[in-house]
Coordinates of C-alpha atoms in Angstrom, one line a residue:
M1268 CA 71.8 84.0 71.7
D1269 CA 75.0 84.0 73.8
N1270 CA 77.2 84.6 70.8
C1271 CA 74.9 87.4 69.6
R1272 CA 75.0 89.0 73.0
N1273 CA 78.8 88.7 73.3
Q1274 CA 79.3 90.2 69.8
M1275 CA 77.1 93.1 70.8
I1276 CA 79.0 93.8 73.9
E1277 CA 82.3 93.7 72.0
M1278 CA 80.8 96.2 69.5
M1279 CA 79.6 98.4 72.3
L1280 CA 83.0 98.5 73.8
K1281 CA 84.7 99.5 70.6
Q1282 CA 82.7 102.7 70.4
D1283 CA 84.3 106.1 71.2
T1284 CA 81.0 107.5 72.5
Y1285 CA 79.0 106.7 75.6
I1286 CA 76.7 103.6 75.3
Y1287 CA 73.7 103.9 77.6
F1288 CA 71.7 101.0 78.9
H1289 CA 68.8 100.3 81.3
I1290 CA 68.3 97.2 83.5
D1291 CA 65.1 96.1 85.1
F1292 CA 66.0 93.4 87.7
V1293 CA 62.3 92.6 88.4
N1294 CA 61.4 91.8 84.8
N1295 CA 64.8 90.4 84.0
G1296 CA 65.2 92.6 81.0
W1297 CA 67.4 95.3 79.7
H1298 CA 67.8 97.5 76.6
L1299 CA 70.2 100.0 75.0
E1300 CA 69.6 103.7 74.5
N1301 CA 71.0 106.2 72.0
N1302 CA 73.1 103.5 70.4
P1303 CA 73.4 103.8 66.6
L1304 CA 74.4 100.2 66.3
F1305 CA 71.3 98.8 68.1
P1306 CA 68.7 101.6 68.0
D1307 CA 65.7 99.4 69.0
F1308 CA 67.5 96.6 70.9
T1309 CA 65.7 95.1 73.9
M1310 CA 66.1 91.8 75.6
S1311 CA 64.0 89.8 78.1
E1312 CA 66.7 87.5 79.3
T1313 CA 68.0 86.8 82.8
D1314 CA 71.4 88.3 81.8
N1315 CA 72.2 92.0 81.6
P1316 CA 75.2 94.0 80.2
I1317 CA 77.2 93.5 83.4
E1318 CA 76.7 89.8 83.5
D1319 CA 77.6 89.6 79.8
L1320 CA 80.8 91.5 80.5
L1321 CA 81.7 89.0 83.2
K1322 CA 81.7 86.3 80.4
N1323 CA 84.2 88.2 78.3
D1324 CA 87.4 86.3 78.1
R1325 CA 89.4 89.6 77.7
L1326 CA 88.3 90.9 81.1
F1327 CA 91.1 90.9 83.7
G1328 CA 90.7 88.3 86.4
E1329 CA 90.9 90.8 89.3
D1330 CA 88.4 93.1 87.6
R1331 CA 86.1 90.1 87.1
E1332 CA 85.9 89.5 90.9
K1333 CA 85.2 93.2 91.5
L1334 CA 82.5 93.2 88.9
R1335 CA 80.8 90.2 90.5
F1336 CA 80.9 92.2 93.8
L1337 CA 79.4 95.2 92.0
L1338 CA 76.6 93.2 90.6
N1339 CA 75.6 91.8 94.0
K1340 CA 75.7 95.4 95.4
L1341 CA 73.4 96.6 92.7
K1342 CA 70.8 93.9 93.5
D1343 CA 71.0 94.8 97.2
E1344 CA 68.2 97.3 98.0
G1345 CA 70.1 98.9 100.9
S1346 CA 73.3 99.4 99.0
F1347 CA 72.6 102.9 97.8
S1348 CA 71.6 106.2 99.4
K1349 CA 69.4 108.7 97.6
N1350 CA 72.2 111.2 98.0
D1351 CA 74.5 109.0 95.8
K1352 CA 74.7 110.5 92.3
Y1353 CA 76.2 107.4 90.6
L1354 CA 78.6 104.5 91.1
K1355 CA 81.7 104.4 89.0
F1356 CA 83.6 101.3 88.0
Q1357 CA 86.8 101.2 85.9
F1358 CA 87.9 97.9 84.3
R1359 CA 90.5 96.6 81.8
L1360 CA 90.2 94.4 78.8
M1361 CA 93.2 92.8 77.0
G1362 CA 93.6 94.6 73.7
E1363 CA 92.7 92.6 70.6
K1364 CA 96.2 93.1 69.2
Q1365 CA 98.3 94.1 72.2
G1366 CA 98.3 96.2 75.3
V1367 CA 95.4 97.0 77.7
D1368 CA 92.2 99.0 77.1
W1369 CA 90.6 100.9 80.0
Y1370 CA 86.8 101.4 80.2
E1371 CA 84.6 103.2 82.6
M1372 CA 81.1 102.1 83.6
R1373 CA 78.7 104.4 85.5
I1374 CA 75.6 103.2 87.3
Y1375 CA 72.7 105.5 88.1
P1376 CA 70.1 103.9 90.5
F1377 CA 66.3 104.8 90.6
F1378 CA 64.6 105.8 93.8
D1379 CA 60.9 106.0 94.7
D1380 CA 59.4 108.9 96.6
S1381 CA 60.4 107.5 100.0
G1382 CA 64.0 107.4 98.9
K1383 CA 64.1 103.6 98.6
K1384 CA 66.2 102.1 95.7
V1385 CA 64.0 100.4 93.2
A1386 CA 65.0 97.3 91.2
S1387 CA 66.1 99.2 88.0
L1388 CA 68.9 101.4 86.9
N1389 CA 70.5 103.2 84.1
G1390 CA 74.2 102.9 83.2
S1391 CA 76.8 103.7 80.6
F1392 CA 80.0 102.3 79.1
M1393 CA 82.8 104.5 77.8
K1394 CA 86.3 103.6 76.5
M1395 CA 88.9 105.8 78.2
N1396 CA 91.5 107.6 76.2
E1397 CA 95.2 107.7 77.1
R1398 CA 95.0 111.0 78.9
E1399 CA 92.0 109.8 81.0
V1400 CA 93.9 106.7 82.0
K1401 CA 96.9 108.8 83.0
N1402 CA 94.7 111.3 84.9
R1403 CA 93.0 108.4 86.7
N1404 CA 96.3 107.2 88.1
I1405 CA 97.4 110.6 89.1
L1406 CA 94.1 111.6 90.7
N1407 CA 93.7 108.3 92.6
F1408 CA 97.2 108.7 94.1
Y1409 CA 97.5 112.4 94.9
T1410 CA 94.4 114.6 94.6
N1411 CA 91.4 112.9 96.0
D1412 CA 90.0 112.0 99.4
K1413 CA 92.0 108.7 99.3
N1414 CA 95.2 110.6 100.1
P1415 CA 95.5 110.6 103.9
A1416 CA 96.3 114.3 104.2
I1417 CA 93.4 115.4 102.1
F1418 CA 91.2 112.7 103.6
A1419 CA 91.6 114.2 107.1
D1420 CA 90.3 117.6 105.9
I1421 CA 87.3 116.1 104.1
M1422 CA 86.6 113.9 107.1
A1423 CA 86.6 116.9 109.5
K1424 CA 84.4 119.0 107.2
R1425 CA 81.9 116.1 106.7
I1426 CA 81.5 115.3 110.3
K1427 CA 81.3 118.9 111.5
E1428 CA 78.8 120.0 108.9
D1429 CA 76.5 117.0 108.5
I1430 CA 74.7 117.4 111.8
D1431 CA 71.7 115.3 110.6
N1432 CA 73.7 112.1 110.8
K1433 CA 75.7 110.3 113.4
Y1434 CA 79.2 109.2 112.3
A1435 CA 81.4 106.2 112.9
V1436 CA 85.1 106.0 112.2
I1437 CA 86.2 102.5 111.2
Q1438 CA 89.8 101.4 111.1
F1439 CA 90.8 98.0 109.9
D1440 CA 93.9 96.0 108.8
V1441 CA 94.7 92.6 107.5
I1442 CA 95.6 90.2 110.3
G1443 CA 99.0 88.7 109.8
F1444 CA 99.8 90.8 106.7
K1445 CA 103.5 90.5 107.3
F1446 CA 103.2 86.7 107.1
I1447 CA 101.4 87.1 103.7
N1448 CA 104.3 89.2 102.4
D1449 CA 106.8 86.6 103.7
K1450 CA 105.0 83.6 102.3
Y1451 CA 103.7 85.0 98.9
G1452 CA 106.1 87.9 98.3
E1453 CA 105.6 91.6 98.4
A1454 CA 104.2 91.8 94.9
I1455 CA 101.2 89.6 95.9
G1456 CA 100.9 91.6 99.2
N1457 CA 100.6 94.8 97.1
E1458 CA 98.0 93.2 94.9
I1459 CA 95.9 92.3 97.9
L1460 CA 96.1 95.9 99.1
H1461 CA 95.1 97.2 95.7
H1462 CA 92.2 94.7 95.7
I1463 CA 91.0 96.0 99.1
N1464 CA 91.3 99.6 97.8
D1465 CA 89.3 98.8 94.7
I1466 CA 86.5 97.0 96.7
L1467 CA 86.3 100.0 99.0
D1468 CA 85.9 102.2 95.9
L1469 CA 83.1 100.0 94.7
Y1470 CA 81.4 99.5 98.1
C1471 CA 81.5 103.0 99.6
S1472 CA 78.9 105.5 98.5
E1473 CA 79.6 109.2 98.2
E1474 CA 78.6 109.5 101.9
Q1475 CA 81.1 106.9 103.0
I1476 CA 84.7 108.1 102.6
Y1477 CA 87.8 106.1 103.0
S1478 CA 91.6 106.2 102.9
R1479 CA 94.6 103.9 103.1
L1480 CA 96.5 105.2 106.1
S1481 CA 99.7 103.2 105.8
A1482 CA 100.8 99.6 104.9
D1483 CA 97.7 97.5 105.3
V1484 CA 95.8 99.9 107.6
F1485 CA 92.6 101.5 106.1
M1486 CA 90.1 103.9 107.6
V1487 CA 86.4 104.5 106.6
V1488 CA 84.1 107.2 107.9
I1489 CA 80.4 106.4 107.5
P1490 CA 77.1 108.0 108.6
Y1491 CA 74.7 105.7 110.5
K1492 CA 71.3 105.7 112.1
E1493 CA 71.4 102.5 114.1
M1494 CA 74.2 100.3 115.4
S1495 CA 73.0 97.6 113.0
D1496 CA 74.0 99.9 110.1
I1497 CA 77.6 99.7 111.2
Y1498 CA 77.6 96.0 111.5
S1499 CA 75.8 95.6 108.2
F1500 CA 78.4 97.9 106.5
I1501 CA 81.4 96.0 107.9
R1502 CA 80.1 92.6 107.1
G1503 CA 79.2 93.5 103.6
L1504 CA 82.6 95.1 103.0
E1505 CA 84.4 92.2 104.6
A1506 CA 82.6 89.7 102.3
G1507 CA 83.9 91.6 99.2
M1508 CA 87.5 92.0 100.4
I1509 CA 88.2 88.4 101.3
G1510 CA 89.3 85.8 98.8
Y1511 CA 92.0 87.3 96.5
K1512 CA 93.5 84.5 94.3
D1513 CA 92.4 81.9 96.9
I1514 CA 94.8 83.4 99.5
R1515 CA 93.2 83.1 103.0
Y1516 CA 93.3 86.2 105.2
S1517 CA 91.0 88.0 107.7
F1518 CA 90.5 91.5 109.1
A1519 CA 90.4 93.3 112.5
F1520 CA 88.0 96.2 112.7
G1521 CA 88.0 99.0 115.3
V1522 CA 85.0 101.4 115.5
F1523 CA 84.9 104.8 117.2
L1524 CA 81.5 106.5 117.5
V1525 CA 81.8 110.2 117.1
E1526 CA 80.2 112.2 119.9
D1527 CA 82.3 115.4 120.0
R1528 CA 82.4 116.7 116.4
S1529 CA 85.1 119.2 117.2
M1530 CA 87.5 116.4 118.2
P1531 CA 90.6 116.3 116.0
T1532 CA 90.3 113.7 113.3
R1533 CA 93.7 112.3 114.4
L1534 CA 92.3 111.4 117.8
M1535 CA 89.3 109.8 116.2
G1536 CA 91.5 107.6 114.1
D1537 CA 93.7 106.8 117.1
S1538 CA 90.6 105.8 119.0
A1539 CA 89.4 103.5 116.3
G1540 CA 92.9 102.1 116.1
L1541 CA 92.9 101.3 119.8
A1542 CA 89.6 99.5 119.4
R1543 CA 91.1 97.5 116.5
S1544 CA 94.1 96.5 118.6
S1545 CA 91.9 95.4 121.4
I1546 CA 90.4 92.5 119.5
K1547 CA 93.7 91.2 118.0
G1548 CA 94.0 87.5 118.9
N1549 CA 90.3 87.2 119.6
A1550 CA 89.2 84.1 117.7
L1551 CA 85.4 84.8 118.2
E1552 CA 85.1 88.5 117.2
N1553 CA 86.9 90.8 114.8
I1554 CA 85.0 94.0 115.5
G1555 CA 86.0 96.1 118.5
F1556 CA 84.3 99.3 119.7
Y1557 CA 86.1 102.1 121.5
N1558 CA 85.1 102.6 125.2
N1559 CA 86.1 104.7 128.2
E1560 CA 88.8 102.3 129.2
F1561 CA 90.5 102.9 125.8
K1562 CA 90.2 106.7 126.5
A1563 CA 92.2 106.3 129.7
N1564 CA 94.7 104.1 127.8
L1565 CA 95.0 106.7 125.1
R1566 CA 95.8 109.4 127.6
T1567 CA 98.4 107.2 129.2
K1568 CA 99.9 106.4 125.8
R1569 CA 100.2 110.0 124.9
S1570 CA 101.7 110.9 128.3
I1571 CA 104.3 108.1 127.9
E1572 CA 105.2 109.2 124.4
E1573 CA 105.6 112.8 125.4
R1574 CA 108.0 111.8 128.2
M1575 CA 110.0 108.9 126.8
K1576 CA 112.9 110.8 125.1
A1577 CA 113.5 113.0 128.2
A1578 CA 113.3 109.9 130.4
L1579 CA 116.0 108.1 128.3
N1580 CA 118.3 111.2 128.5
N1581 CA 117.7 111.5 132.2
N1582 CA 118.6 107.8 132.9
E1583 CA 115.1 107.1 134.2
F1584 CA 115.1 103.6 132.5
V1585 CA 117.0 101.5 135.0
M1586 CA 118.2 97.9 134.7
F1587 CA 117.0 95.4 137.2
L1588 CA 118.4 91.9 137.4
Q1589 CA 116.4 88.7 138.2
P1590 CA 118.7 85.9 139.3
K1591 CA 118.7 82.5 137.6
Y1592 CA 119.3 79.7 140.2
S1593 CA 120.6 76.2 140.1
I1594 CA 117.7 74.2 141.6
S1595 CA 120.1 71.6 143.1
D1596 CA 122.2 73.9 145.2
S1597 CA 120.3 77.3 145.1
S1598 CA 123.4 79.0 143.7
I1599 CA 123.2 82.0 141.2
I1600 CA 124.3 80.9 137.8
G1601 CA 123.0 83.9 135.7
A1602 CA 120.6 86.8 135.5
E1603 CA 118.0 88.3 133.2
A1604 CA 118.2 92.1 132.6
L1605 CA 114.8 93.8 132.9
V1606 CA 113.9 97.4 132.5
R1607 CA 112.1 99.6 135.1
W1608 CA 111.1 103.2 134.5
I1609 CA 111.6 105.2 137.6
D1610 CA 109.9 108.5 137.2
P1611 CA 111.0 111.3 139.7
E1612 CA 107.4 112.1 140.5
E1613 CA 105.4 109.0 139.7
G1614 CA 107.9 106.4 140.9
I1615 CA 108.2 103.0 139.3
I1616 CA 106.1 102.7 136.1
P1617 CA 105.2 99.1 135.4
P1618 CA 106.8 97.7 132.2
D1619 CA 103.4 96.5 130.8
K1620 CA 102.4 100.2 130.7
F1621 CA 105.2 101.4 128.5
I1622 CA 106.8 98.5 126.7
P1623 CA 103.8 97.8 124.4
V1624 CA 103.7 101.5 123.5
F1625 CA 107.4 101.5 122.7
E1626 CA 107.1 98.4 120.6
K1627 CA 104.4 100.1 118.4
N1628 CA 106.2 103.4 118.0
G1629 CA 109.7 101.9 117.6
F1630 CA 111.2 103.6 120.7
I1631 CA 111.8 100.1 122.0
V1632 CA 115.0 100.0 119.9
K1633 CA 116.6 102.9 121.8
M1634 CA 115.5 101.6 125.2
D1635 CA 116.7 98.0 124.5
Q1636 CA 120.1 99.3 123.4
H1637 CA 120.3 101.3 126.6
I1638 CA 119.7 98.2 128.7
W1639 CA 122.1 96.2 126.6
E1640 CA 124.8 98.7 127.4
C1641 CA 123.9 98.7 131.1
A1642 CA 124.3 94.9 131.1
C1643 CA 127.7 95.1 129.4
K1644 CA 128.9 97.8 131.8
H1645 CA 127.8 95.7 134.8
I1646 CA 129.6 92.6 133.6
R1647 CA 132.7 94.8 133.1
S1648 CA 132.4 96.1 136.7
W1649 CA 132.3 92.5 138.0
I1650 CA 135.5 91.7 136.2
D1651 CA 137.2 94.8 137.4
S1652 CA 136.2 94.2 141.0
G1653 CA 137.3 90.6 141.0
I1654 CA 133.8 89.2 141.2
K1655 CA 133.3 86.0 139.3
P1656 CA 130.8 87.1 136.6
V1657 CA 127.7 85.2 135.5
P1658 CA 126.0 85.6 132.2
I1659 CA 123.4 88.3 131.8
S1660 CA 120.7 87.7 129.3
V1661 CA 119.1 90.7 127.6
N1662 CA 115.8 90.9 125.7
V1663 CA 115.8 91.4 122.0
S1664 CA 112.4 92.9 120.9
R1665 CA 110.8 91.7 117.7
V1666 CA 111.3 95.2 116.3
H1667 CA 115.0 94.6 116.2
L1668 CA 114.6 91.4 114.1
T1669 CA 113.7 93.4 110.9
D1670 CA 117.2 94.7 110.6
S1671 CA 120.6 93.1 111.1
K1672 CA 122.0 96.3 112.7
F1673 CA 121.0 95.0 116.1
V1674 CA 123.7 92.3 115.8
D1675 CA 126.3 95.0 114.9
C1676 CA 125.2 97.1 117.9
L1677 CA 125.6 94.1 120.3
N1678 CA 129.1 93.3 118.8
D1679 CA 130.1 97.0 119.3
L1680 CA 129.1 96.9 122.9
V1681 CA 130.9 93.7 123.6
E1682 CA 134.1 95.2 122.1
K1683 CA 133.6 98.6 123.8
Y1684 CA 133.5 97.0 127.3
D1685 CA 135.9 94.2 126.4
I1686 CA 133.8 91.4 127.8
P1687 CA 133.6 87.7 126.8
K1688 CA 130.8 87.3 124.3
D1689 CA 129.4 84.2 126.2
L1690 CA 128.6 86.5 129.1
L1691 CA 126.0 88.4 127.1
E1692 CA 123.1 86.2 126.2
L1693 CA 120.1 87.1 124.0
E1694 CA 116.5 86.3 124.9
I1695 CA 114.2 86.2 121.9
T1696 CA 110.6 85.0 121.6
E1697 CA 110.6 82.5 118.7
S1698 CA 108.1 83.1 115.9
A1699 CA 107.2 80.6 113.3
D1700 CA 105.6 83.1 110.9
N1701 CA 108.4 85.6 110.1
I1702 CA 111.1 84.5 107.7
N1703 CA 113.0 87.7 108.1
A1704 CA 113.0 87.5 111.9
N1705 CA 114.3 83.9 111.8
S1706 CA 117.1 84.9 109.5
M1707 CA 118.2 87.6 111.9
I1708 CA 118.1 85.1 114.8
K1709 CA 120.4 82.8 112.8
L1710 CA 122.7 85.7 112.0
A1711 CA 123.1 86.4 115.8
K1712 CA 123.9 82.7 116.3
V1713 CA 126.6 82.8 113.5
K1714 CA 128.1 85.9 115.2
G1715 CA 128.7 83.8 118.3
F1716 CA 125.9 84.9 120.7
R1717 CA 124.2 82.3 123.0
L1718 CA 120.5 82.3 122.2
L1719 CA 117.6 81.7 124.6
M1720 CA 114.1 81.0 123.3
D1721 CA 111.8 83.0 125.5
D1722 CA 108.3 81.9 126.5
F1723 CA 108.6 78.4 125.1
G1724 CA 105.2 76.6 125.3
S1725 CA 103.2 79.7 124.6
G1726 CA 102.3 81.6 121.5
Y1727 CA 104.1 80.4 118.3
S1728 CA 106.7 78.3 120.0
S1729 CA 106.1 74.5 119.7
L1730 CA 107.9 71.2 119.6
N1731 CA 107.9 71.6 115.8
T1732 CA 110.3 74.5 116.0
L1733 CA 113.0 72.4 117.7
K1734 CA 113.8 70.4 114.6
S1735 CA 116.2 72.9 113.2
T1736 CA 116.3 75.7 115.8
P1737 CA 119.4 77.8 116.2
F1738 CA 118.6 78.4 119.9
D1739 CA 120.8 77.0 122.7
V1740 CA 118.4 77.3 125.6
L1741 CA 114.7 76.9 126.0
K1742 CA 113.0 79.1 128.7
I1743 CA 109.9 77.2 129.6
D1744 CA 107.0 79.6 130.1
R1745 CA 105.4 79.6 133.5
S1746 CA 101.9 79.1 132.0
F1747 CA 103.1 76.0 130.3
F1748 CA 104.4 74.1 133.2
S1749 CA 102.1 75.5 136.0
T1750 CA 98.8 74.5 134.2
S1751 CA 100.3 71.2 132.9
M1752 CA 101.2 70.1 136.4
E1753 CA 97.6 69.9 137.3
S1754 CA 97.1 66.6 135.6
Q1755 CA 99.1 63.4 135.1
R1756 CA 99.0 63.8 131.3
G1757 CA 100.3 67.4 131.6
Q1758 CA 103.1 66.2 133.8
K1759 CA 104.1 63.6 131.3
I1760 CA 104.1 66.2 128.5
I1761 CA 106.5 68.4 130.5
S1762 CA 108.7 65.5 131.4
H1763 CA 109.0 64.3 127.8
T1764 CA 109.5 67.8 126.5
I1765 CA 112.4 68.3 128.9
S1766 CA 113.9 64.9 128.1
M1767 CA 113.6 65.4 124.4
S1768 CA 115.1 68.9 124.5
K1769 CA 118.1 67.6 126.5
D1770 CA 118.6 64.7 124.1
I1771 CA 119.0 67.2 121.2
G1772 CA 121.5 69.3 123.1
L1773 CA 119.2 72.1 124.4
D1774 CA 119.6 73.5 127.9
L1775 CA 116.5 74.5 129.8
I1776 CA 115.4 77.3 132.2
A1777 CA 112.0 77.3 133.9
E1778 CA 110.5 80.8 134.2
G1779 CA 108.1 82.0 136.9
V1780 CA 108.8 79.3 139.5
E1781 CA 106.8 80.2 142.6
T1782 CA 106.6 77.1 144.7
K1783 CA 109.0 74.4 146.0
E1784 CA 106.7 71.8 144.6
Q1785 CA 107.2 73.2 141.1
A1786 CA 111.0 73.4 141.6
D1787 CA 111.2 69.8 142.8
F1788 CA 109.0 68.5 139.9
L1789 CA 111.1 70.4 137.3
Y1790 CA 114.4 69.1 138.9
D1791 CA 113.0 65.5 138.9
C1792 CA 112.2 65.9 135.2
G1793 CA 115.8 67.0 134.4
C1794 CA 115.5 70.8 134.5
N1795 CA 118.1 72.2 137.0
T1796 CA 117.8 76.0 136.2
A1797 CA 115.0 78.2 137.3
Q1798 CA 114.0 81.8 138.0
G1799 CA 111.0 83.2 139.7
F1800 CA 109.6 84.6 142.9
L1801 CA 110.5 81.4 144.8
Y1802 CA 114.1 82.5 144.5
S1803 CA 114.0 86.3 143.9
R1804 CA 112.1 89.0 142.3
P1805 CA 113.9 91.3 139.8
V1806 CA 116.1 93.6 142.0
P1807 CA 118.3 96.7 141.5
E1808 CA 121.9 96.2 140.4
D1809 CA 123.4 96.9 143.9
M1810 CA 121.1 94.4 145.5
F1811 CA 121.9 91.8 142.9
D1812 CA 125.6 92.4 143.7
K1813 CA 125.0 91.7 147.4
L1814 CA 123.2 88.4 146.4
M1815 CA 126.2 87.6 144.2
K1816 CA 128.7 88.2 147.1
N1817 CA 126.6 86.1 149.5
N1818 CA 126.5 83.4 146.8
N1819 CA 130.3 83.5 146.4
A1820 CA 130.8 83.4 150.1
T1821 CA 128.6 80.4 150.5
E1822 CA 130.5 78.6 147.7
H1823 CA 133.8 79.2 149.5
G1824 CA 132.4 78.2 152.9
A1825 CA 132.8 81.7 154.4

């Protein structure tokens, strides 16, 4: 019977006309209609044309997975709305001789008087000709609602006119997608994005519109009655998208519930994006809902972005310096350059308000370069004034590590101000998941810069990274040593970490030292350099110079 059925499917697919079929899921039967090859064919088997197609060896593997997803959707009573005209699925079979043949399947569900989908449907198969295949590719890319520009217009029209339904805007992305690209290659990354797009096409009804916004970020707009409808939609979609070629990945979803239908669609999308960002790093939940706190954050973000370019031109971004001290004699042996935004009206704007914004929109590159130049200029002023200079370390944001130009920029500044390269140190947060970033770190090392691994003991940094690290100095994160000091086991971990690091030639600096007890413990473990509030907060350049002069006077016994 299986051979007969497979032969029949093959014959169906060779036809140049539509082949119609009917499936009854309750009675496990199906039959063909208007088919000259099988005019009276009916079957009472558990299989149906879709399941038979799944067994066809010529079906593409990716399409097979999508077809399984489609079959599960068809059996789900809540998967269709009465307003849905039909569901369309396009698939490929390897040609019998060569090439690829494209087919289109359309599914038409039945509904009872109450609008509930019943367990039967009609469908059709049709081989696509060359022009239809070409049109498919053109339409999918340019002229339908999947194009972001067109999508925004359709979204606004739908939400504004369909007053009978509430609407939710859902934005999601693949967590750690850059890591997938680095590990498996961009070709596989693109295949995953196409897979997600195809599942969206299968899963979303005509009422549920979607678009790929950029890279791995997608947006879906759905009508809903109850909050449970939103959760049900997301979990069903998520189940279909996960599992391409056994590659493990997960998603972060942000949801914005539309209340003001006249609100610009761009703001709706931004709001869903803020909700999505809010749950990044949350191991227990991957769905975030927009709230009033996000609304205030969005206003702040927009205010910052509107003012940032003028602030840079007006020199409102000011370098502060936090001294690095020798624990043994309390002398200043270096400094870390930190940025402060001093607004003429608002005063000092805390870094945690604007730096995350700049990191996302890319403005961090210009701001960092400004601070790098301030550091070089200040080192030059020490040399010209006869003050013994100490190294200043500058922060290199992760955005820089996607392009080797940041090393060229640093080299140019060192040459412009004619300062020894060892007086400008680079602080970088080590990341174990980014091959490109690590190659840029090694390039900076090759070019002669001294490298400090920032925030060691938190995030990605671990003892495993020390085996072949290009870094010269570890900056021990405050959270690492302050919490570990609370137990004997923790103290031993810190002690052995410091000892091992010194054994392999790495210097150490402890960040965030706040008490003499912490300083004494670190010194006893072999760490003699610290920075933190115990010694000094970050201070303006002129105040740091006074500390330096006092430091020099003390050294000379004045």
